[in-house]
Amino acid sequence: MAVRNQKVVLKRHVTGRFPVEEDMEIVADTVELRVPAGLKKAVLVKNLYLSCDPWMRGRMSKHDDGVAVPAPDFVIGEVNFGVGKVVDSTHPEFNAGDLVWGMSGWEEYTLVTQPESLNKINHPKLPLSYYTGVLGMTGLTAYAGIIEVGRPKRGDAVFVSAASGAVGQIVGQLAKIAGCYVVGSAGSDEKVALLKTKFGYDDAFNYKSEKSLAATLKRCFPDGIDIYYDNVGGATLDAALLHMRRGGRVVVCGMISQYNLEEPDGVRNLVCIIPKSVRVEGFNVGNYFHVYAKFEEEMAGYIKEGKVVVVEDVVEGIEKAPAALIGLFSGRNVGKQLVALA
């Protein structure tokens, strides 16, 4: 039986500017509810949720200059990522009815011909939407960055930028579980209040209201910063470098302030890392999937115990997906942005 399959596709690559909804379009297609005959080890998935993430912005540009990027460019017409339910399978490890998350597609149904990109959902009693965020790639990004790269110790002073976002909200809570003092920055008073009341941050500030980021960080960290978890880059990274303590760690996860610039901002304070032996390390979550099983069990336990709480920003319907993605770059979302399909 053939059914409707609407999908979000990229119409044109975007370079040197903010993306707009018109860079994408909703395309109507159909799909048969079975894996095509002769296609071995393939899985047909009905997508339940689509994830919207800042890193997708990098894939919307065309990189012809040899610049290293965390994931390949989108091909015009390509789709992306979801959480779903197996409809049909010719792969021995997946059966109809299985709940999965991974690289499926920004569409209603996806035929996955490389099922190694799919992961079975092991805690279906928790909200399935969590596998677009706290129990999926977003949560693993937070965990790998703060635990594996940052290596927090009890009493460390931790600064997190974009702290109310999908990654930042989890980073702060994991740092608190590790016994750290944690301060976050966000782009609105509402988000600052959320950091303090919902996510357990010790302090937080609205970076848009501060005249000097360097002075603000000096106020929040009079004795310096042990770990800076960087989600934004640019001026915030530059200011944080001034206040790093000896042996400090800068975990470079993302640079959302730079993604839409034709000429990226420079970093002037790198000299600060020399006398204080500061380690600056970028990381790609793709290199940490070997710890996913350990992470999933730990995080599911934290959620069930109430040690980690989650805020989601959910829109309904695939037609809302382009606007939801674009909203990330103006800070319109509060918490993990996702699109519910079913």
JSON list of C-alpha atoms in Angstrom, two decimals, residues 45-261:
[
{"chain": "A", "resi": 45, "resn": "VAL", "atom": "CA", "xyz": [10.75, 3.66, 9.46]},
{"chain": "A", "resi": 46, "resn": "LYS", "atom": "CA", "xyz": [7.70, 5.78, 10.26]},
{"chain": "A", "resi": 47, "resn": "ASN", "atom": "CA", "xyz": [9.16, 8.91, 11.83]},
{"chain": "A", "resi": 48, "resn": "LEU", "atom": "CA", "xyz": [7.53, 10.11, 15.05]},
{"chain": "A", "resi": 49, "resn": "TYR", "atom": "CA", "xyz": [9.80, 13.07, 15.86]},
{"chain": "A", "resi": 50, "resn": "LEU", "atom": "CA", "xyz": [12.26, 15.22, 13.94]},
{"chain": "A", "resi": 51, "resn": "SER", "atom": "CA", "xyz": [15.21, 16.87, 15.64]},
{"chain": "A", "resi": 52, "resn": "CYS", "atom": "CA", "xyz": [16.26, 20.50, 15.04]},
{"chain": "A", "resi": 53, "resn": "ASP", "atom": "CA", "xyz": [19.89, 21.20, 15.94]},
{"chain": "A", "resi": 54, "resn": "PRO", "atom": "CA", "xyz": [22.32, 24.12, 15.39]},
{"chain": "A", "resi": 55, "resn": "TRP", "atom": "CA", "xyz": [24.93, 21.83, 13.80]},
{"chain": "A", "resi": 56, "resn": "MET", "atom": "CA", "xyz": [22.56, 21.35, 10.87]},
{"chain": "A", "resi": 57, "resn": "ARG", "atom": "CA", "xyz": [23.35, 24.93, 9.83]},
{"chain": "A", "resi": 58, "resn": "GLY", "atom": "CA", "xyz": [26.86, 23.93, 8.82]},
{"chain": "A", "resi": 59, "resn": "ARG", "atom": "CA", "xyz": [25.49, 21.26, 6.49]},
{"chain": "A", "resi": 60, "resn": "MET", "atom": "CA", "xyz": [23.31, 23.83, 4.72]},
{"chain": "A", "resi": 61, "resn": "SER", "atom": "CA", "xyz": [26.42, 25.54, 3.31]},
{"chain": "A", "resi": 62, "resn": "LYS", "atom": "CA", "xyz": [28.53, 24.30, 0.44]},
{"chain": "A", "resi": 63, "resn": "HIS", "atom": "CA", "xyz": [32.14, 23.70, 1.50]},
{"chain": "A", "resi": 64, "resn": "ASP", "atom": "CA", "xyz": [34.51, 23.67, -1.47]},
{"chain": "A", "resi": 65, "resn": "ASP", "atom": "CA", "xyz": [37.55, 25.13, 0.31]},
{"chain": "A", "resi": 66, "resn": "GLY", "atom": "CA", "xyz": [38.75, 22.10, 2.24]},
{"chain": "A", "resi": 67, "resn": "VAL", "atom": "CA", "xyz": [37.42, 23.40, 5.56]},
{"chain": "A", "resi": 68, "resn": "ALA", "atom": "CA", "xyz": [36.78, 20.56, 8.02]},
{"chain": "A", "resi": 69, "resn": "VAL", "atom": "CA", "xyz": [33.11, 20.29, 9.02]},
{"chain": "A", "resi": 70, "resn": "PRO", "atom": "CA", "xyz": [31.46, 17.95, 11.58]},
{"chain": "A", "resi": 71, "resn": "ALA", "atom": "CA", "xyz": [29.20, 16.31, 8.99]},
{"chain": "A", "resi": 72, "resn": "PRO", "atom": "CA", "xyz": [28.98, 16.24, 5.20]},
{"chain": "A", "resi": 73, "resn": "ASP", "atom": "CA", "xyz": [27.13, 19.02, 3.35]},
{"chain": "A", "resi": 74, "resn": "PHE", "atom": "CA", "xyz": [23.48, 18.42, 2.65]},
{"chain": "A", "resi": 75, "resn": "VAL", "atom": "CA", "xyz": [22.93, 17.40, -0.93]},
{"chain": "A", "resi": 76, "resn": "ILE", "atom": "CA", "xyz": [20.18, 19.49, -2.52]},
{"chain": "A", "resi": 77, "resn": "GLY", "atom": "CA", "xyz": [17.00, 17.56, -1.78]},
{"chain": "A", "resi": 78, "resn": "GLU", "atom": "CA", "xyz": [18.49, 15.53, 1.08]},
{"chain": "A", "resi": 79, "resn": "VAL", "atom": "CA", "xyz": [16.72, 15.07, 4.40]},
{"chain": "A", "resi": 80, "resn": "ASN", "atom": "CA", "xyz": [18.04, 14.31, 7.86]},
{"chain": "A", "resi": 81, "resn": "PHE", "atom": "CA", "xyz": [17.29, 12.90, 11.35]},
{"chain": "A", "resi": 82, "resn": "GLY", "atom": "CA", "xyz": [14.46, 11.39, 13.40]},
{"chain": "A", "resi": 83, "resn": "VAL", "atom": "CA", "xyz": [12.98, 9.07, 16.01]},
{"chain": "A", "resi": 84, "resn": "GLY", "atom": "CA", "xyz": [10.56, 6.47, 14.72]},
{"chain": "A", "resi": 85, "resn": "LYS", "atom": "CA", "xyz": [8.95, 3.06, 14.58]},
{"chain": "A", "resi": 86, "resn": "VAL", "atom": "CA", "xyz": [9.95, 0.23, 12.24]},
{"chain": "A", "resi": 87, "resn": "VAL", "atom": "CA", "xyz": [7.23, -0.54, 9.69]},
{"chain": "A", "resi": 88, "resn": "ASP", "atom": "CA", "xyz": [9.05, -3.23, 7.72]},
{"chain": "A", "resi": 89, "resn": "SER", "atom": "CA", "xyz": [12.55, -4.70, 7.76]},
{"chain": "A", "resi": 90, "resn": "THR", "atom": "CA", "xyz": [14.80, -7.10, 5.89]},
{"chain": "A", "resi": 91, "resn": "HIS", "atom": "CA", "xyz": [17.56, -6.63, 8.47]},
{"chain": "A", "resi": 92, "resn": "PRO", "atom": "CA", "xyz": [17.88, -9.45, 11.05]},
{"chain": "A", "resi": 93, "resn": "GLU", "atom": "CA", "xyz": [18.44, -7.03, 13.95]},
{"chain": "A", "resi": 94, "resn": "PHE", "atom": "CA", "xyz": [15.27, -4.98, 13.38]},
{"chain": "A", "resi": 95, "resn": "ASN", "atom": "CA", "xyz": [11.64, -6.09, 13.41]},
{"chain": "A", "resi": 96, "resn": "ALA", "atom": "CA", "xyz": [8.35, -4.34, 12.65]},
{"chain": "A", "resi": 97, "resn": "GLY", "atom": "CA", "xyz": [7.26, -2.46, 15.74]},
{"chain": "A", "resi": 98, "resn": "ASP", "atom": "CA", "xyz": [10.77, -1.72, 17.02]},
{"chain": "A", "resi": 99, "resn": "LEU", "atom": "CA", "xyz": [11.30, 1.84, 18.25]},
{"chain": "A", "resi": 100, "resn": "VAL", "atom": "CA", "xyz": [14.51, 3.42, 16.93]},
{"chain": "A", "resi": 101, "resn": "TRP", "atom": "CA", "xyz": [16.42, 6.69, 16.73]},
{"chain": "A", "resi": 102, "resn": "GLY", "atom": "CA", "xyz": [19.22, 7.81, 14.42]},
{"chain": "A", "resi": 103, "resn": "MET", "atom": "CA", "xyz": [19.94, 9.08, 10.94]},
{"chain": "A", "resi": 104, "resn": "SER", "atom": "CA", "xyz": [16.64, 8.36, 9.28]},
{"chain": "A", "resi": 105, "resn": "GLY", "atom": "CA", "xyz": [15.14, 11.39, 7.56]},
{"chain": "A", "resi": 106, "resn": "TRP", "atom": "CA", "xyz": [13.39, 14.73, 7.80]},
{"chain": "A", "resi": 107, "resn": "GLU", "atom": "CA", "xyz": [10.23, 13.21, 6.41]},
{"chain": "A", "resi": 108, "resn": "GLU", "atom": "CA", "xyz": [7.23, 11.13, 7.45]},
{"chain": "A", "resi": 109, "resn": "TYR", "atom": "CA", "xyz": [8.68, 7.77, 6.32]},
{"chain": "A", "resi": 110, "resn": "THR", "atom": "CA", "xyz": [12.29, 6.86, 5.62]},
{"chain": "A", "resi": 111, "resn": "LEU", "atom": "CA", "xyz": [13.79, 3.84, 3.90]},
{"chain": "A", "resi": 112, "resn": "VAL", "atom": "CA", "xyz": [17.08, 3.30, 5.72]},
{"chain": "A", "resi": 113, "resn": "THR", "atom": "CA", "xyz": [19.54, 1.34, 3.61]},
{"chain": "A", "resi": 114, "resn": "GLN", "atom": "CA", "xyz": [22.36, 1.65, 6.16]},
{"chain": "A", "resi": 115, "resn": "PRO", "atom": "CA", "xyz": [20.66, 0.53, 9.39]},
{"chain": "A", "resi": 116, "resn": "GLU", "atom": "CA", "xyz": [23.94, 0.76, 11.32]},
{"chain": "A", "resi": 117, "resn": "SER", "atom": "CA", "xyz": [22.92, 4.42, 11.72]},
{"chain": "A", "resi": 118, "resn": "LEU", "atom": "CA", "xyz": [19.87, 3.33, 13.76]},
{"chain": "A", "resi": 119, "resn": "ASN", "atom": "CA", "xyz": [19.77, 2.61, 17.48]},
{"chain": "A", "resi": 120, "resn": "LYS", "atom": "CA", "xyz": [17.06, 0.69, 19.31]},
{"chain": "A", "resi": 121, "resn": "ILE", "atom": "CA", "xyz": [15.27, 2.55, 22.08]},
{"chain": "A", "resi": 122, "resn": "ASN", "atom": "CA", "xyz": [15.91, 0.73, 25.35]},
{"chain": "A", "resi": 123, "resn": "HIS", "atom": "CA", "xyz": [13.75, 2.86, 27.66]},
{"chain": "A", "resi": 124, "resn": "PRO", "atom": "CA", "xyz": [10.38, 3.16, 25.88]},
{"chain": "A", "resi": 125, "resn": "LYS", "atom": "CA", "xyz": [8.58, 4.09, 29.10]},
{"chain": "A", "resi": 126, "resn": "LEU", "atom": "CA", "xyz": [10.38, 7.43, 29.05]},
{"chain": "A", "resi": 127, "resn": "PRO", "atom": "CA", "xyz": [9.07, 9.98, 26.52]},
{"chain": "A", "resi": 128, "resn": "LEU", "atom": "CA", "xyz": [10.17, 8.88, 23.05]},
{"chain": "A", "resi": 129, "resn": "SER", "atom": "CA", "xyz": [10.92, 12.51, 22.21]},
{"chain": "A", "resi": 130, "resn": "TYR", "atom": "CA", "xyz": [13.83, 12.32, 24.67]},
{"chain": "A", "resi": 131, "resn": "TYR", "atom": "CA", "xyz": [15.69, 10.29, 22.04]},
{"chain": "A", "resi": 132, "resn": "THR", "atom": "CA", "xyz": [15.90, 13.39, 19.87]},
{"chain": "A", "resi": 133, "resn": "GLY", "atom": "CA", "xyz": [17.58, 15.11, 22.80]},
{"chain": "A", "resi": 134, "resn": "VAL", "atom": "CA", "xyz": [18.66, 14.06, 26.27]},
{"chain": "A", "resi": 135, "resn": "LEU", "atom": "CA", "xyz": [18.85, 10.31, 25.46]},
{"chain": "A", "resi": 136, "resn": "GLY", "atom": "CA", "xyz": [20.00, 10.75, 21.87]},
{"chain": "A", "resi": 137, "resn": "MET", "atom": "CA", "xyz": [22.80, 12.55, 20.08]},
{"chain": "A", "resi": 138, "resn": "THR", "atom": "CA", "xyz": [22.20, 15.82, 21.96]},
{"chain": "A", "resi": 139, "resn": "GLY", "atom": "CA", "xyz": [22.55, 14.18, 25.36]},
{"chain": "A", "resi": 140, "resn": "LEU", "atom": "CA", "xyz": [25.59, 12.21, 24.25]},
{"chain": "A", "resi": 141, "resn": "THR", "atom": "CA", "xyz": [27.15, 15.46, 23.05]},
{"chain": "A", "resi": 142, "resn": "ALA", "atom": "CA", "xyz": [26.66, 17.02, 26.48]},
{"chain": "A", "resi": 143, "resn": "TYR", "atom": "CA", "xyz": [27.94, 13.91, 28.27]},
{"chain": "A", "resi": 144, "resn": "ALA", "atom": "CA", "xyz": [30.99, 13.38, 26.06]},
{"chain": "A", "resi": 145, "resn": "GLY", "atom": "CA", "xyz": [31.93, 17.04, 26.19]},
{"chain": "A", "resi": 146, "resn": "ILE", "atom": "CA", "xyz": [31.69, 17.65, 29.92]},
{"chain": "A", "resi": 147, "resn": "ILE", "atom": "CA", "xyz": [32.61, 14.17, 31.24]},
{"chain": "A", "resi": 148, "resn": "GLU", "atom": "CA", "xyz": [35.03, 12.75, 28.66]},
{"chain": "A", "resi": 149, "resn": "VAL", "atom": "CA", "xyz": [36.67, 15.99, 27.45]},
{"chain": "A", "resi": 150, "resn": "GLY", "atom": "CA", "xyz": [36.15, 18.40, 30.37]},
{"chain": "A", "resi": 151, "resn": "ARG", "atom": "CA", "xyz": [36.84, 15.81, 33.09]},
{"chain": "A", "resi": 152, "resn": "PRO", "atom": "CA", "xyz": [35.18, 17.74, 35.92]},
{"chain": "A", "resi": 153, "resn": "LYS", "atom": "CA", "xyz": [36.38, 17.45, 39.51]},
{"chain": "A", "resi": 154, "resn": "ARG", "atom": "CA", "xyz": [34.38, 18.27, 42.63]},
{"chain": "A", "resi": 155, "resn": "GLY", "atom": "CA", "xyz": [34.68, 21.99, 43.34]},
{"chain": "A", "resi": 156, "resn": "ASP", "atom": "CA", "xyz": [35.51, 22.99, 39.74]},
{"chain": "A", "resi": 157, "resn": "ALA", "atom": "CA", "xyz": [34.08, 26.28, 38.47]},
{"chain": "A", "resi": 158, "resn": "VAL", "atom": "CA", "xyz": [32.23, 25.65, 35.21]},
{"chain": "A", "resi": 159, "resn": "PHE", "atom": "CA", "xyz": [30.92, 28.19, 32.68]},
{"chain": "A", "resi": 160, "resn": "VAL", "atom": "CA", "xyz": [28.43, 27.09, 29.99]},
{"chain": "A", "resi": 161, "resn": "SER", "atom": "CA", "xyz": [27.33, 29.32, 27.10]},
{"chain": "A", "resi": 162, "resn": "ALA", "atom": "CA", "xyz": [23.96, 28.83, 25.35]},
{"chain": "A", "resi": 163, "resn": "ALA", "atom": "CA", "xyz": [23.18, 27.16, 28.65]},
{"chain": "A", "resi": 164, "resn": "SER", "atom": "CA", "xyz": [19.42, 26.80, 28.23]},
{"chain": "A", "resi": 165, "resn": "GLY", "atom": "CA", "xyz": [19.71, 25.06, 24.85]},
{"chain": "A", "resi": 166, "resn": "ALA", "atom": "CA", "xyz": [19.38, 21.36, 24.21]},
{"chain": "A", "resi": 167, "resn": "VAL", "atom": "CA", "xyz": [23.04, 20.64, 24.99]},
{"chain": "A", "resi": 168, "resn": "GLY", "atom": "CA", "xyz": [23.66, 23.36, 27.56]},
{"chain": "A", "resi": 169, "resn": "GLN", "atom": "CA", "xyz": [20.79, 22.39, 29.86]},
{"chain": "A", "resi": 170, "resn": "ILE", "atom": "CA", "xyz": [22.24, 18.88, 30.17]},
{"chain": "A", "resi": 171, "resn": "VAL", "atom": "CA", "xyz": [25.86, 20.00, 30.53]},
{"chain": "A", "resi": 172, "resn": "GLY", "atom": "CA", "xyz": [25.02, 22.16, 33.54]},
{"chain": "A", "resi": 173, "resn": "GLN", "atom": "CA", "xyz": [23.09, 19.41, 35.28]},
{"chain": "A", "resi": 174, "resn": "LEU", "atom": "CA", "xyz": [25.85, 16.85, 34.71]},
{"chain": "A", "resi": 175, "resn": "ALA", "atom": "CA", "xyz": [28.39, 19.33, 36.08]},
{"chain": "A", "resi": 176, "resn": "LYS", "atom": "CA", "xyz": [26.25, 19.82, 39.19]},
{"chain": "A", "resi": 177, "resn": "ILE", "atom": "CA", "xyz": [26.01, 16.05, 39.67]},
{"chain": "A", "resi": 178, "resn": "ALA", "atom": "CA", "xyz": [29.84, 16.02, 39.52]},
{"chain": "A", "resi": 179, "resn": "GLY", "atom": "CA", "xyz": [29.94, 18.55, 42.37]},
{"chain": "A", "resi": 180, "resn": "CYS", "atom": "CA", "xyz": [30.86, 21.66, 40.39]},
{"chain": "A", "resi": 181, "resn": "TYR", "atom": "CA", "xyz": [29.91, 25.34, 40.73]},
{"chain": "A", "resi": 182, "resn": "VAL", "atom": "CA", "xyz": [28.09, 26.15, 37.49]},
{"chain": "A", "resi": 183, "resn": "VAL", "atom": "CA", "xyz": [27.21, 29.45, 35.79]},
{"chain": "A", "resi": 184, "resn": "GLY", "atom": "CA", "xyz": [25.42, 29.76, 32.45]},
{"chain": "A", "resi": 185, "resn": "SER", "atom": "CA", "xyz": [24.74, 32.47, 29.89]},
{"chain": "A", "resi": 186, "resn": "ALA", "atom": "CA", "xyz": [21.56, 32.74, 27.84]},
{"chain": "A", "resi": 187, "resn": "GLY", "atom": "CA", "xyz": [19.85, 35.27, 25.59]},
{"chain": "A", "resi": 188, "resn": "SER", "atom": "CA", "xyz": [16.76, 36.28, 27.59]},
{"chain": "A", "resi": 189, "resn": "ASP", "atom": "CA", "xyz": [15.67, 36.87, 31.18]},
{"chain": "A", "resi": 190, "resn": "GLU", "atom": "CA", "xyz": [13.18, 34.02, 30.80]},
{"chain": "A", "resi": 191, "resn": "LYS", "atom": "CA", "xyz": [15.98, 31.60, 29.95]},
{"chain": "A", "resi": 192, "resn": "VAL", "atom": "CA", "xyz": [18.16, 32.90, 32.77]},
{"chain": "A", "resi": 193, "resn": "ALA", "atom": "CA", "xyz": [15.32, 32.23, 35.23]},
{"chain": "A", "resi": 194, "resn": "LEU", "atom": "CA", "xyz": [14.95, 28.74, 33.77]},
{"chain": "A", "resi": 195, "resn": "LEU", "atom": "CA", "xyz": [18.63, 28.02, 34.36]},
{"chain": "A", "resi": 196, "resn": "LYS", "atom": "CA", "xyz": [18.37, 28.97, 38.02]},
{"chain": "A", "resi": 197, "resn": "THR", "atom": "CA", "xyz": [14.99, 27.47, 38.87]},
{"chain": "A", "resi": 198, "resn": "LYS", "atom": "CA", "xyz": [14.72, 24.44, 36.59]},
{"chain": "A", "resi": 199, "resn": "PHE", "atom": "CA", "xyz": [18.22, 23.28, 35.75]},
{"chain": "A", "resi": 200, "resn": "GLY", "atom": "CA", "xyz": [19.93, 24.00, 39.06]},
{"chain": "A", "resi": 201, "resn": "TYR", "atom": "CA", "xyz": [22.59, 26.45, 37.83]},
{"chain": "A", "resi": 202, "resn": "ASP", "atom": "CA", "xyz": [24.24, 28.34, 40.70]},
{"chain": "A", "resi": 203, "resn": "ASP", "atom": "CA", "xyz": [24.12, 31.59, 38.72]},
{"chain": "A", "resi": 204, "resn": "ALA", "atom": "CA", "xyz": [23.26, 32.80, 35.23]},
{"chain": "A", "resi": 205, "resn": "PHE", "atom": "CA", "xyz": [23.20, 35.99, 33.19]},
{"chain": "A", "resi": 206, "resn": "ASN", "atom": "CA", "xyz": [21.61, 37.42, 30.05]},
{"chain": "A", "resi": 207, "resn": "TYR", "atom": "CA", "xyz": [24.57, 38.16, 27.80]},
{"chain": "A", "resi": 208, "resn": "LYS", "atom": "CA", "xyz": [22.50, 40.65, 25.80]},
{"chain": "A", "resi": 209, "resn": "SER", "atom": "CA", "xyz": [22.09, 42.83, 28.89]},
{"chain": "A", "resi": 210, "resn": "GLU", "atom": "CA", "xyz": [25.76, 42.91, 29.89]},
{"chain": "A", "resi": 211, "resn": "LYS", "atom": "CA", "xyz": [27.98, 45.80, 28.80]},
{"chain": "A", "resi": 212, "resn": "SER", "atom": "CA", "xyz": [31.17, 43.79, 29.19]},
{"chain": "A", "resi": 213, "resn": "LEU", "atom": "CA", "xyz": [31.34, 40.01, 29.05]},
{"chain": "A", "resi": 214, "resn": "ALA", "atom": "CA", "xyz": [34.82, 40.10, 30.57]},
{"chain": "A", "resi": 215, "resn": "ALA", "atom": "CA", "xyz": [33.57, 42.11, 33.57]},
{"chain": "A", "resi": 216, "resn": "THR", "atom": "CA", "xyz": [30.56, 39.83, 33.95]},
{"chain": "A", "resi": 217, "resn": "LEU", "atom": "CA", "xyz": [32.71, 36.71, 34.03]},
{"chain": "A", "resi": 218, "resn": "LYS", "atom": "CA", "xyz": [35.04, 38.36, 36.54]},
{"chain": "A", "resi": 219, "resn": "ARG", "atom": "CA", "xyz": [32.00, 39.01, 38.75]},
{"chain": "A", "resi": 220, "resn": "CYS", "atom": "CA", "xyz": [30.68, 35.46, 38.40]},
{"chain": "A", "resi": 221, "resn": "PHE", "atom": "CA", "xyz": [34.09, 33.79, 38.70]},
{"chain": "A", "resi": 222, "resn": "PRO", "atom": "CA", "xyz": [36.29, 35.94, 40.94]},
{"chain": "A", "resi": 223, "resn": "ASP", "atom": "CA", "xyz": [38.76, 33.05, 41.27]},
{"chain": "A", "resi": 224, "resn": "GLY", "atom": "CA", "xyz": [38.62, 32.03, 37.61]},
{"chain": "A", "resi": 225, "resn": "ILE", "atom": "CA", "xyz": [37.08, 29.29, 35.44]},
{"chain": "A", "resi": 226, "resn": "ASP", "atom": "CA", "xyz": [38.19, 25.65, 35.47]},
{"chain": "A", "resi": 227, "resn": "ILE", "atom": "CA", "xyz": [35.99, 24.46, 32.58]},
{"chain": "A", "resi": 228, "resn": "TYR", "atom": "CA", "xyz": [34.39, 26.55, 29.85]},
{"chain": "A", "resi": 229, "resn": "TYR", "atom": "CA", "xyz": [31.89, 24.56, 27.77]},
{"chain": "A", "resi": 230, "resn": "ASP", "atom": "CA", "xyz": [31.69, 26.63, 24.58]},
{"chain": "A", "resi": 231, "resn": "ASN", "atom": "CA", "xyz": [28.58, 26.46, 22.42]},
{"chain": "A", "resi": 232, "resn": "VAL", "atom": "CA", "xyz": [28.82, 29.92, 20.84]},
{"chain": "A", "resi": 233, "resn": "GLY", "atom": "CA", "xyz": [32.43, 30.94, 20.07]},
{"chain": "A", "resi": 234, "resn": "GLY", "atom": "CA", "xyz": [33.19, 34.55, 19.13]},
{"chain": "A", "resi": 235, "resn": "ALA", "atom": "CA", "xyz": [33.20, 37.25, 21.81]},
{"chain": "A", "resi": 236, "resn": "THR", "atom": "CA", "xyz": [32.12, 34.86, 24.57]},
{"chain": "A", "resi": 237, "resn": "LEU", "atom": "CA", "xyz": [35.04, 32.51, 23.92]},
{"chain": "A", "resi": 238, "resn": "ASP", "atom": "CA", "xyz": [37.40, 35.48, 23.79]},
{"chain": "A", "resi": 239, "resn": "ALA", "atom": "CA", "xyz": [36.17, 36.77, 27.16]},
{"chain": "A", "resi": 240, "resn": "ALA", "atom": "CA", "xyz": [36.29, 33.33, 28.80]},
{"chain": "A", "resi": 241, "resn": "LEU", "atom": "CA", "xyz": [39.94, 32.85, 27.82]},
{"chain": "A", "resi": 242, "resn": "LEU", "atom": "CA", "xyz": [40.85, 35.85, 29.97]},
{"chain": "A", "resi": 243, "resn": "HIS", "atom": "CA", "xyz": [39.51, 34.16, 33.09]},
{"chain": "A", "resi": 244, "resn": "MET", "atom": "CA", "xyz": [40.69, 30.56, 32.77]},
{"chain": "A", "resi": 245, "resn": "ARG", "atom": "CA", "xyz": [42.52, 29.13, 35.77]},
{"chain": "A", "resi": 246, "resn": "ARG", "atom": "CA", "xyz": [45.81, 27.25, 35.60]},
{"chain": "A", "resi": 247, "resn": "GLY", "atom": "CA", "xyz": [45.15, 23.84, 34.07]},
{"chain": "A", "resi": 248, "resn": "GLY", "atom": "CA", "xyz": [41.73, 24.95, 32.82]},
{"chain": "A", "resi": 249, "resn": "ARG", "atom": "CA", "xyz": [39.86, 23.18, 30.03]},
{"chain": "A", "resi": 250, "resn": "VAL", "atom": "CA", "xyz": [37.95, 24.81, 27.18]},
{"chain": "A", "resi": 251, "resn": "VAL", "atom": "CA", "xyz": [35.56, 22.28, 25.64]},
{"chain": "A", "resi": 252, "resn": "VAL", "atom": "CA", "xyz": [34.65, 23.53, 22.16]},
{"chain": "A", "resi": 253, "resn": "CYS", "atom": "CA", "xyz": [31.31, 21.99, 21.22]},
{"chain": "A", "resi": 254, "resn": "GLY", "atom": "CA", "xyz": [29.80, 24.57, 18.85]},
{"chain": "A", "resi": 255, "resn": "MET", "atom": "CA", "xyz": [30.09, 28.14, 17.59]},
{"chain": "A", "resi": 256, "resn": "ILE", "atom": "CA", "xyz": [26.56, 29.21, 16.82]},
{"chain": "A", "resi": 257, "resn": "SER", "atom": "CA", "xyz": [27.53, 32.91, 16.81]},
{"chain": "A", "resi": 258, "resn": "GLN", "atom": "CA", "xyz": [29.75, 32.25, 13.79]},
{"chain": "A", "resi": 259, "resn": "TYR", "atom": "CA", "xyz": [27.66, 30.03, 11.55]},
{"chain": "A", "resi": 260, "resn": "ASN", "atom": "CA", "xyz": [25.92, 32.80, 9.64]},
{"chain": "A", "resi": 261, "resn": "LEU", "atom": "CA", "xyz": [28.85, 35.19, 9.20]}
]
